[in-house]
Amino acid sequence: STATMSSKRTGKNQPVGQKRLTNIAVVRMMKAGKRFEIACYCNKVISWRNKVETDINEVMQSSFVFHNVSKGEFAKAQAMIKAFGTDDQDHVCRLILEEGELQVSAKERDAQFEIMFRDIASIVSEKCVNPTSNRPYTVTMIQNAMKEIHYAVQPGRSAKQQALDVIKRLQEAMPIERARMHVRVRVSSSAEAAQ
């Protein structure tokens, strides 16, 4: 009927007006001058690539290869044969899932940067003190200082690596130094060890 999509195409009868692909992550691959995309669940692509998730049906929202996911345009069979040597949807989906580029929305990217920014500030706060009072700085104080020096988070580096860079940059702008570590070593005598 015209009120529902055919079950052959989607696996389910769903109203045509229903927005089916919500909460998606798009994985894109350019090959043979054509764009190929698949629709996946946001958090599952990385799990799949890290071999945590092994069921492809848990990762994919749709088992079809698209030319443009957001417009719902399917990839043409001829284009898939030219690019991948096959028009087998499952095979091409797996290739794109493994090697394609995960598209991250601006909102997600901003959230990741905010988390990383806070992680860096937390590490700096744990490792450094104000040398005049010998007291630690709060995470909020470090975050504010990072904003004042216009520190930009680098997504390819770990929070710990960036924290070391931040400490060096903050030393130019405010009184801050690495906290001294106190190590206590207890040596037992041979008589105590024998008991």
XYZ file of C-alpha atoms in Angstrom:
195
model
C 0.000 0.000 0.000
C 1.042 3.621 -0.344
C 0.820 4.205 3.417
C 3.701 1.874 4.195
C 7.118 1.148 2.725
C 7.486 -2.342 1.320
C 8.732 -4.893 3.821
C 11.172 -6.216 1.192
C 13.145 -2.944 1.268
C 13.305 -2.266 5.041
C 12.507 -5.559 6.684
C 9.526 -3.918 8.420
C 6.341 -2.175 7.432
C 6.730 1.414 8.513
C 4.828 4.541 7.603
C 6.432 6.501 4.771
C 6.147 9.770 6.718
C 7.967 8.347 9.735
C 11.542 9.573 10.162
C 13.292 6.242 10.463
C 16.980 7.163 10.675
C 17.284 9.172 13.868
C 20.179 9.059 16.355
C 22.506 7.931 13.595
C 26.182 8.017 12.922
C 27.079 8.173 9.258
C 30.156 6.309 8.073
C 31.327 7.653 4.717
C 33.750 6.349 2.129
C 34.793 7.954 -1.147
C 35.760 5.414 -3.772
C 35.990 5.592 -7.570
C 34.868 9.220 -7.395
C 31.583 8.312 -5.691
C 30.344 8.764 -2.142
C 29.095 5.707 -0.245
C 27.514 5.974 3.205
C 25.989 3.661 5.762
C 23.740 4.472 8.723
C 24.913 3.130 12.085
C 24.152 3.614 15.767
C 26.297 6.405 17.246
C 28.095 4.482 19.966
C 28.406 1.149 18.164
C 30.825 2.009 15.330
C 33.791 2.407 17.674
C 32.773 -0.748 19.579
C 32.760 -2.635 16.260
C 36.177 -1.319 15.263
C 37.604 -2.206 18.690
C 36.161 -5.744 18.302
C 33.920 -5.232 21.358
C 30.741 -5.549 19.291
C 30.683 -8.527 16.916
C 27.046 -8.531 15.740
C 26.802 -6.257 12.704
C 23.024 -6.012 13.156
C 23.622 -4.240 16.485
C 25.829 -1.679 14.721
C 23.891 -0.979 11.527
C 20.589 0.897 11.485
C 19.973 -0.127 7.904
C 21.586 -2.884 5.865
C 21.694 -0.703 2.752
C 24.478 1.317 1.201
C 23.473 4.908 0.538
C 24.746 7.592 -1.784
C 23.388 10.101 0.754
C 21.968 8.866 4.072
C 20.319 12.144 5.060
C 18.378 12.339 1.775
C 17.661 8.595 1.767
C 19.321 8.104 -1.638
C 20.521 4.535 -2.140
C 23.822 3.841 -3.881
C 23.446 2.514 -7.407
C 24.486 -1.098 -8.021
C 26.670 -0.065 -10.993
C 28.562 2.437 -8.837
C 29.175 -0.224 -6.155
C 30.432 -2.725 -8.751
C 32.776 -0.098 -10.205
C 34.113 0.928 -6.757
C 34.082 -2.354 -4.792
C 33.890 -5.048 -7.479
C 30.527 -6.251 -6.125
C 27.015 -5.035 -5.499
C 26.611 -7.257 -2.404
C 25.167 -4.837 0.186
C 26.449 -6.787 3.226
C 30.003 -7.015 1.886
C 30.130 -3.326 0.952
C 28.595 -2.330 4.336
C 31.343 -4.245 6.160
C 34.065 -2.577 4.063
C 32.657 0.886 4.718
C 32.212 0.109 8.418
C 35.850 -1.016 8.723
C 37.571 1.592 6.576
C 35.131 4.488 6.210
C 35.313 7.840 7.922
C 32.947 8.267 10.876
C 31.066 11.558 10.515
C 30.722 13.344 13.850
C 28.168 16.106 14.313
C 29.260 19.527 15.542
C 27.316 18.966 18.759
C 29.111 15.677 19.476
C 32.497 17.190 18.602
C 31.888 20.123 20.961
C 30.889 17.722 23.752
C 34.068 15.667 23.211
C 36.216 18.818 23.294
C 34.510 19.984 26.498
C 35.143 16.614 28.178
C 38.781 16.639 27.032
C 39.222 20.256 28.210
C 37.939 19.302 31.675
C 40.109 16.154 31.778
C 43.216 18.209 30.990
C 42.316 20.742 33.695
C 41.751 17.899 36.211
C 45.168 16.406 35.499
C 46.870 19.810 35.835
C 44.969 20.424 39.095
C 46.132 17.070 40.514
C 49.781 17.584 39.566
C 50.344 21.267 40.334
C 50.245 23.732 43.218
C 50.504 27.461 43.795
C 54.178 27.854 44.860
C 53.444 30.791 47.199
C 50.807 28.977 49.271
C 51.786 25.388 48.387
C 48.064 24.652 47.899
C 46.529 23.006 44.840
C 44.518 24.942 42.265
C 40.898 23.943 41.720
C 39.829 22.459 38.385
C 37.702 25.561 37.706
C 40.681 27.872 38.295
C 42.783 25.821 35.875
C 39.980 25.839 33.281
C 39.678 29.628 33.545
C 43.445 30.011 33.202
C 43.414 27.700 30.158
C 40.748 29.913 28.575
C 42.821 33.037 29.330
C 45.861 31.603 27.536
C 43.534 30.513 24.690
C 44.463 26.856 24.937
C 42.939 24.773 22.131
C 42.303 21.076 22.711
C 44.078 18.802 20.239
C 41.849 15.793 19.530
C 44.652 13.471 18.411
C 46.642 13.712 21.662
C 45.884 12.269 25.078
C 44.732 14.457 27.957
C 47.911 13.623 29.889
C 50.204 14.775 27.047
C 48.233 17.972 26.676
C 48.261 18.572 30.440
C 52.068 18.669 30.361
C 51.905 21.292 27.584
C 49.338 23.296 29.545
C 51.555 23.327 32.651
C 54.425 24.817 30.620
C 52.139 27.455 29.084
C 50.494 28.310 32.418
C 53.919 28.835 34.054
C 54.349 31.823 31.734
C 51.011 33.320 32.814
C 50.632 32.506 36.526
C 52.499 31.142 39.545
C 52.214 27.367 39.140
C 54.619 24.484 39.588
C 54.552 20.718 39.754
C 53.689 19.394 43.203
C 56.542 17.697 44.989
C 56.065 14.007 45.523
C 56.617 12.663 49.003
C 57.898 9.130 49.075
C 58.044 7.160 52.274
C 60.286 4.117 52.275
C 60.111 1.683 55.124
C 62.910 -0.808 55.512
C 62.476 -3.650 57.889
C 65.414 -5.237 59.635
C 66.302 -8.845 58.907
C 65.029 -9.825 62.368
C 61.554 -8.385 61.594
C 61.512 -10.048 58.183
C 62.277 -13.463 59.715
C 59.196 -13.286 61.948
